Amino acid sequence: MNKLIIKTLLKTSMIVVFLFTWQITFAQDKVPKSINEVITQNPTAEEDLKVVRDYLNAIINNKMDVAENLLSDTCVTTGPSNGESSTKTELIDIWKEIHKVRTDPKNEMIVNTWRVLEGNYKGDWVGIWGTYTFTESGSEVIVPYNYLAIVEGGKIQGARIFYDRLSILTAMGGTVTSPNKK
């Protein structure tokens, strides 16, 4: 009986050691890479920065022909809400409507660029941290925003914008009311 217990303990110990070794071995495959293995300097930085700066300045200053030429035909911009997107044509049409009611546009921005070497975000990216200011219905509205664009061949291939719609609503005198609870 003693031999049976010892054999069982040895087998159990071997199984446990094997499982730990297996887990450690395969867990090492999931160790995140260092930032320098995934992101590097953008070799076309100046050109890409110019494309995105020129595009944003064209959009804000109602130069839709310039803006349209800086977007690829397949460009899709997402945001600011999750799941919201606009094609090139939709985006240009939206800004044409915006310019019918907004005046005195201003845009201040800081730009940066980098290259992602692998994965879903592979490519040359430009990031903008900016403040867009305009007047609409007699109210000055200040919109801080973040804009990320992937640039290839001198055109914006896709973009993601983040800004707070609620701040625009309240700056223009709008209010939000809570739904009635029953």
mmCIF file with all atom_site columns, C-alpha atoms in Angstrom:
data_model
loop_
_atom_site.group_PDB
_atom_site.id
_atom_site.type_symbol
_atom_site.label_atom_id
_atom_site.label_alt_id
_atom_site.label_comp_id
_atom_site.label_asym_id
_atom_site.label_entity_id
_atom_site.label_seq_id
_atom_site.pdbx_PDB_ins_code
_atom_site.Cartn_x
_atom_site.Cartn_y
_atom_site.Cartn_z
_atom_site.occupancy
_atom_site.B_iso_or_equiv
_atom_site.pdbx_formal_charge
_atom_site.auth_seq_id
_atom_site.auth_comp_id
_atom_site.auth_asym_id
_atom_site.auth_atom_id
_atom_site.pdbx_PDB_model_num
ATOM 1   C CA . MET A 1 1   ? 0.000   0.000  0.000   1.00 0.00 ? 1   MET A CA 1
ATOM 2   C CA . ASN A 1 2   ? 2.868   2.344  0.758   1.00 0.00 ? 2   ASN A CA 1
ATOM 3   C CA . LYS A 1 3   ? 4.314   1.687  -2.721  1.00 0.00 ? 3   LYS A CA 1
ATOM 4   C CA . LEU A 1 4   ? 0.963   2.565  -4.324  1.00 0.00 ? 4   LEU A CA 1
ATOM 5   C CA . ILE A 1 5   ? 0.771   5.891  -2.486  1.00 0.00 ? 5   ILE A CA 1
ATOM 6   C CA . ILE A 1 6   ? 4.358   6.755  -3.435  1.00 0.00 ? 6   ILE A CA 1
ATOM 7   C CA . LYS A 1 7   ? 3.718   5.854  -7.109  1.00 0.00 ? 7   LYS A CA 1
ATOM 8   C CA . THR A 1 8   ? 0.534   7.941  -7.119  1.00 0.00 ? 8   THR A CA 1
ATOM 9   C CA . LEU A 1 9   ? 2.329   10.900 -5.532  1.00 0.00 ? 9   LEU A CA 1
ATOM 10  C CA . LEU A 1 10  ? 5.173   10.619 -8.033  1.00 0.00 ? 10  LEU A CA 1
ATOM 11  C CA . LYS A 1 11  ? 2.781   10.456 -10.995 1.00 0.00 ? 11  LYS A CA 1
ATOM 12  C CA . THR A 1 12  ? 0.782   13.414 -9.665  1.00 0.00 ? 12  THR A CA 1
ATOM 13  C CA . SER A 1 13  ? 3.964   15.406 -9.065  1.00 0.00 ? 13  SER A CA 1
ATOM 14  C CA . MET A 1 14  ? 5.192   14.660 -12.585 1.00 0.00 ? 14  MET A CA 1
ATOM 15  C CA . ILE A 1 15  ? 1.876   15.776 -14.060 1.00 0.00 ? 15  ILE A CA 1
ATOM 16  C CA . VAL A 1 16  ? 1.950   19.004 -12.027 1.00 0.00 ? 16  VAL A CA 1
ATOM 17  C CA . VAL A 1 17  ? 5.577   19.709 -13.048 1.00 0.00 ? 17  VAL A CA 1
ATOM 18  C CA . PHE A 1 18  ? 4.696   19.031 -16.697 1.00 0.00 ? 18  PHE A CA 1
ATOM 19  C CA . LEU A 1 19  ? 1.692   21.369 -16.566 1.00 0.00 ? 19  LEU A CA 1
ATOM 20  C CA . PHE A 1 20  ? 3.716   24.183 -14.963 1.00 0.00 ? 20  PHE A CA 1
ATOM 21  C CA . THR A 1 21  ? 6.528   23.734 -17.486 1.00 0.00 ? 21  THR A CA 1
ATOM 22  C CA . TRP A 1 22  ? 4.051   23.701 -20.374 1.00 0.00 ? 22  TRP A CA 1
ATOM 23  C CA . GLN A 1 23  ? 2.279   26.812 -19.069 1.00 0.00 ? 23  GLN A CA 1
ATOM 24  C CA . ILE A 1 24  ? 5.521   28.744 -18.572 1.00 0.00 ? 24  ILE A CA 1
ATOM 25  C CA . THR A 1 25  ? 6.823   27.697 -22.011 1.00 0.00 ? 25  THR A CA 1
ATOM 26  C CA . PHE A 1 26  ? 3.694   28.806 -23.865 1.00 0.00 ? 26  PHE A CA 1
ATOM 27  C CA . ALA A 1 27  ? 3.142   31.878 -21.699 1.00 0.00 ? 27  ALA A CA 1
ATOM 28  C CA . GLN A 1 28  ? 6.484   33.198 -22.960 1.00 0.00 ? 28  GLN A CA 1
ATOM 29  C CA . ASP A 1 29  ? 5.037   33.325 -26.484 1.00 0.00 ? 29  ASP A CA 1
ATOM 30  C CA . LYS A 1 30  ? 2.510   35.896 -25.230 1.00 0.00 ? 30  LYS A CA 1
ATOM 31  C CA . VAL A 1 31  ? 5.029   38.228 -23.637 1.00 0.00 ? 31  VAL A CA 1
ATOM 32  C CA . PRO A 1 32  ? 4.384   41.673 -25.144 1.00 0.00 ? 32  PRO A CA 1
ATOM 33  C CA . LYS A 1 33  ? 7.060   42.976 -27.445 1.00 0.00 ? 33  LYS A CA 1
ATOM 34  C CA . SER A 1 34  ? 8.956   46.104 -26.534 1.00 0.00 ? 34  SER A CA 1
ATOM 35  C CA . ILE A 1 35  ? 7.723   49.320 -28.120 1.00 0.00 ? 35  ILE A CA 1
ATOM 36  C CA . ASN A 1 36  ? 10.825  49.450 -30.334 1.00 0.00 ? 36  ASN A CA 1
ATOM 37  C CA . GLU A 1 37  ? 9.853   46.099 -31.896 1.00 0.00 ? 37  GLU A CA 1
ATOM 38  C CA . VAL A 1 38  ? 6.380   47.338 -32.850 1.00 0.00 ? 38  VAL A CA 1
ATOM 39  C CA . ILE A 1 39  ? 6.746   51.097 -33.471 1.00 0.00 ? 39  ILE A CA 1
ATOM 40  C CA . THR A 1 40  ? 9.533   53.043 -35.142 1.00 0.00 ? 40  THR A CA 1
ATOM 41  C CA . GLN A 1 41  ? 10.151  56.429 -36.727 1.00 0.00 ? 41  GLN A CA 1
ATOM 42  C CA . ASN A 1 42  ? 8.142   57.204 -39.829 1.00 0.00 ? 42  ASN A CA 1
ATOM 43  C CA . PRO A 1 43  ? 10.578  57.506 -42.769 1.00 0.00 ? 43  PRO A CA 1
ATOM 44  C CA . THR A 1 44  ? 8.090   59.693 -44.672 1.00 0.00 ? 44  THR A CA 1
ATOM 45  C CA . ALA A 1 45  ? 7.290   61.848 -41.640 1.00 0.00 ? 45  ALA A CA 1
ATOM 46  C CA . GLU A 1 46  ? 7.480   65.316 -43.231 1.00 0.00 ? 46  GLU A CA 1
ATOM 47  C CA . GLU A 1 47  ? 5.349   64.349 -46.228 1.00 0.00 ? 47  GLU A CA 1
ATOM 48  C CA . ASP A 1 48  ? 2.728   62.580 -44.093 1.00 0.00 ? 48  ASP A CA 1
ATOM 49  C CA . LEU A 1 49  ? 2.547   65.439 -41.577 1.00 0.00 ? 49  LEU A CA 1
ATOM 50  C CA . LYS A 1 50  ? 2.001   67.878 -44.442 1.00 0.00 ? 50  LYS A CA 1
ATOM 51  C CA . VAL A 1 51  ? -0.831  65.762 -45.915 1.00 0.00 ? 51  VAL A CA 1
ATOM 52  C CA . VAL A 1 52  ? -2.750  65.667 -42.632 1.00 0.00 ? 52  VAL A CA 1
ATOM 53  C CA . ARG A 1 53  ? -2.080  69.325 -41.728 1.00 0.00 ? 53  ARG A CA 1
ATOM 54  C CA . ASP A 1 54  ? -3.156  70.454 -45.203 1.00 0.00 ? 54  ASP A CA 1
ATOM 55  C CA . TYR A 1 55  ? -6.278  68.278 -45.006 1.00 0.00 ? 55  TYR A CA 1
ATOM 56  C CA . LEU A 1 56  ? -7.404  69.612 -41.615 1.00 0.00 ? 56  LEU A CA 1
ATOM 57  C CA . ASN A 1 57  ? -6.709  73.205 -42.639 1.00 0.00 ? 57  ASN A CA 1
ATOM 58  C CA . ALA A 1 58  ? -8.682  72.682 -45.864 1.00 0.00 ? 58  ALA A CA 1
ATOM 59  C CA . ILE A 1 59  ? -11.644 71.139 -44.027 1.00 0.00 ? 59  ILE A CA 1
ATOM 60  C CA . ILE A 1 60  ? -11.739 73.889 -41.423 1.00 0.00 ? 60  ILE A CA 1
ATOM 61  C CA . ASN A 1 61  ? -11.252 76.723 -43.927 1.00 0.00 ? 61  ASN A CA 1
ATOM 62  C CA . ASN A 1 62  ? -13.893 75.448 -46.398 1.00 0.00 ? 62  ASN A CA 1
ATOM 63  C CA . LYS A 1 63  ? -11.521 74.405 -49.174 1.00 0.00 ? 63  LYS A CA 1
ATOM 64  C CA . MET A 1 64  ? -13.371 71.222 -49.985 1.00 0.00 ? 64  MET A CA 1
ATOM 65  C CA . ASP A 1 65  ? -11.619 70.603 -53.322 1.00 0.00 ? 65  ASP A CA 1
ATOM 66  C CA . VAL A 1 66  ? -8.230  70.546 -51.534 1.00 0.00 ? 66  VAL A CA 1
ATOM 67  C CA . ALA A 1 67  ? -9.597  68.349 -48.723 1.00 0.00 ? 67  ALA A CA 1
ATOM 68  C CA . GLU A 1 68  ? -11.161 65.907 -51.182 1.00 0.00 ? 68  GLU A CA 1
ATOM 69  C CA . ASN A 1 69  ? -7.870  65.495 -53.073 1.00 0.00 ? 69  ASN A CA 1
ATOM 70  C CA . LEU A 1 70  ? -6.036  64.557 -49.854 1.00 0.00 ? 70  LEU A CA 1
ATOM 71  C CA . LEU A 1 71  ? -8.364  61.619 -49.080 1.00 0.00 ? 71  LEU A CA 1
ATOM 72  C CA . SER A 1 72  ? -8.076  58.271 -50.854 1.00 0.00 ? 72  SER A CA 1
ATOM 73  C CA . ASP A 1 73  ? -11.229 57.173 -52.662 1.00 0.00 ? 73  ASP A CA 1
ATOM 74  C CA . THR A 1 74  ? -11.657 54.353 -50.122 1.00 0.00 ? 74  THR A CA 1
ATOM 75  C CA . CYS A 1 75  ? -11.004 56.495 -47.034 1.00 0.00 ? 75  CYS A CA 1
ATOM 76  C CA . VAL A 1 76  ? -13.324 55.924 -44.088 1.00 0.00 ? 76  VAL A CA 1
ATOM 77  C CA . THR A 1 77  ? -13.246 58.133 -40.997 1.00 0.00 ? 77  THR A CA 1
ATOM 78  C CA . THR A 1 78  ? -14.593 56.671 -37.774 1.00 0.00 ? 78  THR A CA 1
ATOM 79  C CA . GLY A 1 79  ? -15.787 58.473 -34.669 1.00 0.00 ? 79  GLY A CA 1
ATOM 80  C CA . PRO A 1 80  ? -16.386 60.293 -32.559 1.00 0.00 ? 80  PRO A CA 1
ATOM 81  C CA . SER A 1 81  ? -18.958 57.745 -31.396 1.00 0.00 ? 81  SER A CA 1
ATOM 82  C CA . ASN A 1 82  ? -18.251 54.040 -31.361 1.00 0.00 ? 82  ASN A CA 1
ATOM 83  C CA . GLY A 1 83  ? -19.513 52.452 -34.570 1.00 0.00 ? 83  GLY A CA 1
ATOM 84  C CA . GLU A 1 84  ? -19.962 55.771 -36.370 1.00 0.00 ? 84  GLU A CA 1
ATOM 85  C CA . SER A 1 85  ? -18.212 56.188 -39.720 1.00 0.00 ? 85  SER A CA 1
ATOM 86  C CA . SER A 1 86  ? -18.187 58.375 -42.830 1.00 0.00 ? 86  SER A CA 1
ATOM 87  C CA . THR A 1 87  ? -16.932 57.709 -46.342 1.00 0.00 ? 87  THR A CA 1
ATOM 88  C CA . LYS A 1 88  ? -14.958 60.307 -48.276 1.00 0.00 ? 88  LYS A CA 1
ATOM 89  C CA . THR A 1 89  ? -18.085 61.615 -50.038 1.00 0.00 ? 89  THR A CA 1
ATOM 90  C CA . GLU A 1 90  ? -20.153 61.697 -46.828 1.00 0.00 ? 90  GLU A CA 1
ATOM 91  C CA . LEU A 1 91  ? -17.407 63.538 -44.968 1.00 0.00 ? 91  LEU A CA 1
ATOM 92  C CA . ILE A 1 92  ? -17.043 66.241 -47.623 1.00 0.00 ? 92  ILE A CA 1
ATOM 93  C CA . ASP A 1 93  ? -20.851 66.671 -47.763 1.00 0.00 ? 93  ASP A CA 1
ATOM 94  C CA . ILE A 1 94  ? -21.046 66.972 -43.948 1.00 0.00 ? 94  ILE A CA 1
ATOM 95  C CA . TRP A 1 95  ? -18.411 69.726 -43.923 1.00 0.00 ? 95  TRP A CA 1
ATOM 96  C CA . LYS A 1 96  ? -20.119 71.588 -46.776 1.00 0.00 ? 96  LYS A CA 1
ATOM 97  C CA . GLU A 1 97  ? -23.276 71.714 -44.625 1.00 0.00 ? 97  GLU A CA 1
ATOM 98  C CA . ILE A 1 98  ? -21.289 72.723 -41.538 1.00 0.00 ? 98  ILE A CA 1
ATOM 99  C CA . HIS A 1 99  ? -19.788 75.698 -43.353 1.00 0.00 ? 99  HIS A CA 1
ATOM 100 C CA . LYS A 1 100 ? -23.277 77.044 -44.104 1.00 0.00 ? 100 LYS A CA 1
ATOM 101 C CA . VAL A 1 101 ? -23.801 77.806 -40.379 1.00 0.00 ? 101 VAL A CA 1
ATOM 102 C CA . ARG A 1 102 ? -20.320 78.212 -38.858 1.00 0.00 ? 102 ARG A CA 1
ATOM 103 C CA . THR A 1 103 ? -18.079 81.240 -39.028 1.00 0.00 ? 103 THR A CA 1
ATOM 104 C CA . ASP A 1 104 ? -14.682 82.348 -37.748 1.00 0.00 ? 104 ASP A CA 1
ATOM 105 C CA . PRO A 1 105 ? -13.012 78.908 -37.730 1.00 0.00 ? 105 PRO A CA 1
ATOM 106 C CA . LYS A 1 106 ? -9.630  78.505 -36.041 1.00 0.00 ? 106 LYS A CA 1
ATOM 107 C CA . ASN A 1 107 ? -7.502  75.437 -35.508 1.00 0.00 ? 107 ASN A CA 1
ATOM 108 C CA . GLU A 1 108 ? -4.452  74.976 -33.317 1.00 0.00 ? 108 GLU A CA 1
ATOM 109 C CA . MET A 1 109 ? -2.675  71.659 -33.391 1.00 0.00 ? 109 MET A CA 1
ATOM 110 C CA . ILE A 1 110 ? 0.343   69.673 -32.365 1.00 0.00 ? 110 ILE A CA 1
ATOM 111 C CA . VAL A 1 111 ? 1.358   66.836 -34.673 1.00 0.00 ? 111 VAL A CA 1
ATOM 112 C CA . ASN A 1 112 ? 3.340   63.641 -34.338 1.00 0.00 ? 112 ASN A CA 1
ATOM 113 C CA . THR A 1 113 ? 4.005   60.656 -36.570 1.00 0.00 ? 113 THR A CA 1
ATOM 114 C CA . TRP A 1 114 ? 5.193   57.066 -36.259 1.00 0.00 ? 114 TRP A CA 1
ATOM 115 C CA . ARG A 1 115 ? 5.264   53.772 -38.164 1.00 0.00 ? 115 ARG A CA 1
ATOM 116 C CA . VAL A 1 116 ? 3.569   50.636 -36.821 1.00 0.00 ? 116 VAL A CA 1
ATOM 117 C CA . LEU A 1 117 ? 5.516   47.599 -38.023 1.00 0.00 ? 117 LEU A CA 1
ATOM 118 C CA . GLU A 1 118 ? 2.949   44.806 -37.643 1.00 0.00 ? 118 GLU A CA 1
ATOM 119 C CA . GLY A 1 119 ? -0.598  43.916 -36.724 1.00 0.00 ? 119 GLY A CA 1
ATOM 120 C CA . ASN A 1 120 ? -3.966  45.499 -37.492 1.00 0.00 ? 120 ASN A CA 1
ATOM 121 C CA . TYR A 1 121 ? -2.555  49.030 -37.270 1.00 0.00 ? 121 TYR A CA 1
ATOM 122 C CA . LYS A 1 122 ? 0.449   48.460 -39.558 1.00 0.00 ? 122 LYS A CA 1
ATOM 123 C CA . GLY A 1 123 ? 1.382   51.596 -41.503 1.00 0.00 ? 123 GLY A CA 1
ATOM 124 C CA . ASP A 1 124 ? 2.437   55.233 -41.212 1.00 0.00 ? 124 ASP A CA 1
ATOM 125 C CA . TRP A 1 125 ? 0.313   57.204 -38.758 1.00 0.00 ? 125 TRP A CA 1
ATOM 126 C CA . VAL A 1 126 ? -0.097  60.886 -37.985 1.00 0.00 ? 126 VAL A CA 1
ATOM 127 C CA . GLY A 1 127 ? -1.576  61.974 -34.671 1.00 0.00 ? 127 GLY A CA 1
ATOM 128 C CA . ILE A 1 128 ? -3.062  65.404 -34.066 1.00 0.00 ? 128 ILE A CA 1
ATOM 129 C CA . TRP A 1 129 ? -3.868  66.925 -30.706 1.00 0.00 ? 129 TRP A CA 1
ATOM 130 C CA . GLY A 1 130 ? -5.806  70.076 -31.455 1.00 0.00 ? 130 GLY A CA 1
ATOM 131 C CA . THR A 1 131 ? -8.377  72.683 -30.584 1.00 0.00 ? 131 THR A CA 1
ATOM 132 C CA . TYR A 1 132 ? -10.975 73.673 -33.176 1.00 0.00 ? 132 TYR A CA 1
ATOM 133 C CA . THR A 1 133 ? -12.834 76.920 -32.450 1.00 0.00 ? 133 THR A CA 1
ATOM 134 C CA . PHE A 1 134 ? -15.794 78.317 -34.385 1.00 0.00 ? 134 PHE A CA 1
ATOM 135 C CA . THR A 1 135 ? -18.861 80.531 -34.004 1.00 0.00 ? 135 THR A CA 1
ATOM 136 C CA . GLU A 1 136 ? -22.346 79.179 -34.604 1.00 0.00 ? 136 GLU A CA 1
ATOM 137 C CA . SER A 1 137 ? -25.696 80.780 -33.720 1.00 0.00 ? 137 SER A CA 1
ATOM 138 C CA . GLY A 1 138 ? -23.828 83.593 -31.947 1.00 0.00 ? 138 GLY A CA 1
ATOM 139 C CA . SER A 1 139 ? -21.908 81.249 -29.639 1.00 0.00 ? 139 SER A CA 1
ATOM 140 C CA . GLU A 1 140 ? -18.183 80.631 -29.693 1.00 0.00 ? 140 GLU A CA 1
ATOM 141 C CA . VAL A 1 141 ? -17.534 76.909 -29.431 1.00 0.00 ? 141 VAL A CA 1
ATOM 142 C CA . ILE A 1 142 ? -14.186 75.407 -28.465 1.00 0.00 ? 142 ILE A CA 1
ATOM 143 C CA . VAL A 1 143 ? -13.663 71.741 -29.340 1.00 0.00 ? 143 VAL A CA 1
ATOM 144 C CA . PRO A 1 144 ? -10.559 69.897 -28.139 1.00 0.00 ? 144 PRO A CA 1
ATOM 145 C CA . TYR A 1 145 ? -9.982  66.872 -30.367 1.00 0.00 ? 145 TYR A CA 1
ATOM 146 C CA . ASN A 1 146 ? -7.641  64.011 -31.229 1.00 0.00 ? 146 ASN A CA 1
ATOM 147 C CA . TYR A 1 147 ? -7.312  62.893 -34.824 1.00 0.00 ? 147 TYR A CA 1
ATOM 148 C CA . LEU A 1 148 ? -5.381  59.828 -35.992 1.00 0.00 ? 148 LEU A CA 1
ATOM 149 C CA . ALA A 1 149 ? -4.812  59.209 -39.692 1.00 0.00 ? 149 ALA A CA 1
ATOM 150 C CA . ILE A 1 150 ? -3.021  56.504 -41.635 1.00 0.00 ? 150 ILE A CA 1
ATOM 151 C CA . VAL A 1 151 ? -1.266  57.942 -44.687 1.00 0.00 ? 151 VAL A CA 1
ATOM 152 C CA . GLU A 1 152 ? -0.067  56.087 -47.754 1.00 0.00 ? 152 GLU A CA 1
ATOM 153 C CA . GLY A 1 153 ? 0.937   57.399 -51.160 1.00 0.00 ? 153 GLY A CA 1
ATOM 154 C CA . GLY A 1 154 ? 0.328   61.025 -50.180 1.00 0.00 ? 154 GLY A CA 1
ATOM 155 C CA . LYS A 1 155 ? -3.317  60.435 -49.193 1.00 0.00 ? 155 LYS A CA 1
ATOM 156 C CA . ILE A 1 156 ? -5.233  59.738 -46.011 1.00 0.00 ? 156 ILE A CA 1
ATOM 157 C CA . GLN A 1 157 ? -6.359  56.107 -46.194 1.00 0.00 ? 157 GLN A CA 1
ATOM 158 C CA . GLY A 1 158 ? -8.396  56.141 -42.984 1.00 0.00 ? 158 GLY A CA 1
ATOM 159 C CA . ALA A 1 159 ? -8.816  58.150 -39.807 1.00 0.00 ? 159 ALA A CA 1
ATOM 160 C CA . ARG A 1 160 ? -10.276 58.134 -36.301 1.00 0.00 ? 160 ARG A CA 1
ATOM 161 C CA . ILE A 1 161 ? -11.444 61.285 -34.528 1.00 0.00 ? 161 ILE A CA 1
ATOM 162 C CA . PHE A 1 162 ? -12.249 61.740 -30.853 1.00 0.00 ? 162 PHE A CA 1
ATOM 163 C CA . TYR A 1 163 ? -14.044 64.758 -29.382 1.00 0.00 ? 163 TYR A CA 1
ATOM 164 C CA . ASP A 1 164 ? -16.759 65.537 -26.862 1.00 0.00 ? 164 ASP A CA 1
ATOM 165 C CA . ARG A 1 165 ? -20.128 66.229 -28.518 1.00 0.00 ? 165 ARG A CA 1
ATOM 166 C CA . LEU A 1 166 ? -21.707 67.171 -25.201 1.00 0.00 ? 166 LEU A CA 1
ATOM 167 C CA . SER A 1 167 ? -19.341 70.134 -24.784 1.00 0.00 ? 167 SER A CA 1
ATOM 168 C CA . ILE A 1 168 ? -20.470 71.439 -28.202 1.00 0.00 ? 168 ILE A CA 1
ATOM 169 C CA . LEU A 1 169 ? -24.125 71.061 -27.259 1.00 0.00 ? 169 LEU A CA 1
ATOM 170 C CA . THR A 1 170 ? -23.751 72.902 -23.956 1.00 0.00 ? 170 THR A CA 1
ATOM 171 C CA . ALA A 1 171 ? -21.561 75.644 -25.488 1.00 0.00 ? 171 ALA A CA 1
ATOM 172 C CA . MET A 1 172 ? -24.418 76.373 -27.881 1.00 0.00 ? 172 MET A CA 1
ATOM 173 C CA . GLY A 1 173 ? -26.954 76.578 -25.046 1.00 0.00 ? 173 GLY A CA 1
ATOM 174 C CA . GLY A 1 174 ? -28.256 73.031 -25.256 1.00 0.00 ? 174 GLY A CA 1
ATOM 175 C CA . THR A 1 175 ? -29.143 70.960 -22.223 1.00 0.00 ? 175 THR A CA 1
ATOM 176 C CA . VAL A 1 176 ? -29.422 67.304 -21.383 1.00 0.00 ? 176 VAL A CA 1
ATOM 177 C CA . THR A 1 177 ? -32.262 65.983 -19.295 1.00 0.00 ? 177 THR A CA 1
ATOM 178 C CA . SER A 1 178 ? -32.435 62.673 -17.547 1.00 0.00 ? 178 SER A CA 1
ATOM 179 C CA . PRO A 1 179 ? -35.156 60.290 -18.698 1.00 0.00 ? 179 PRO A CA 1
ATOM 180 C CA . ASN A 1 180 ? -38.144 60.056 -16.362 1.00 0.00 ? 180 ASN A CA 1
ATOM 181 C CA . LYS A 1 181 ? -37.937 57.142 -13.991 1.00 0.00 ? 181 LYS A CA 1
ATOM 182 C CA . LYS A 1 182 ? -41.131 55.281 -13.320 1.00 0.00 ? 182 LYS A CA 1
#
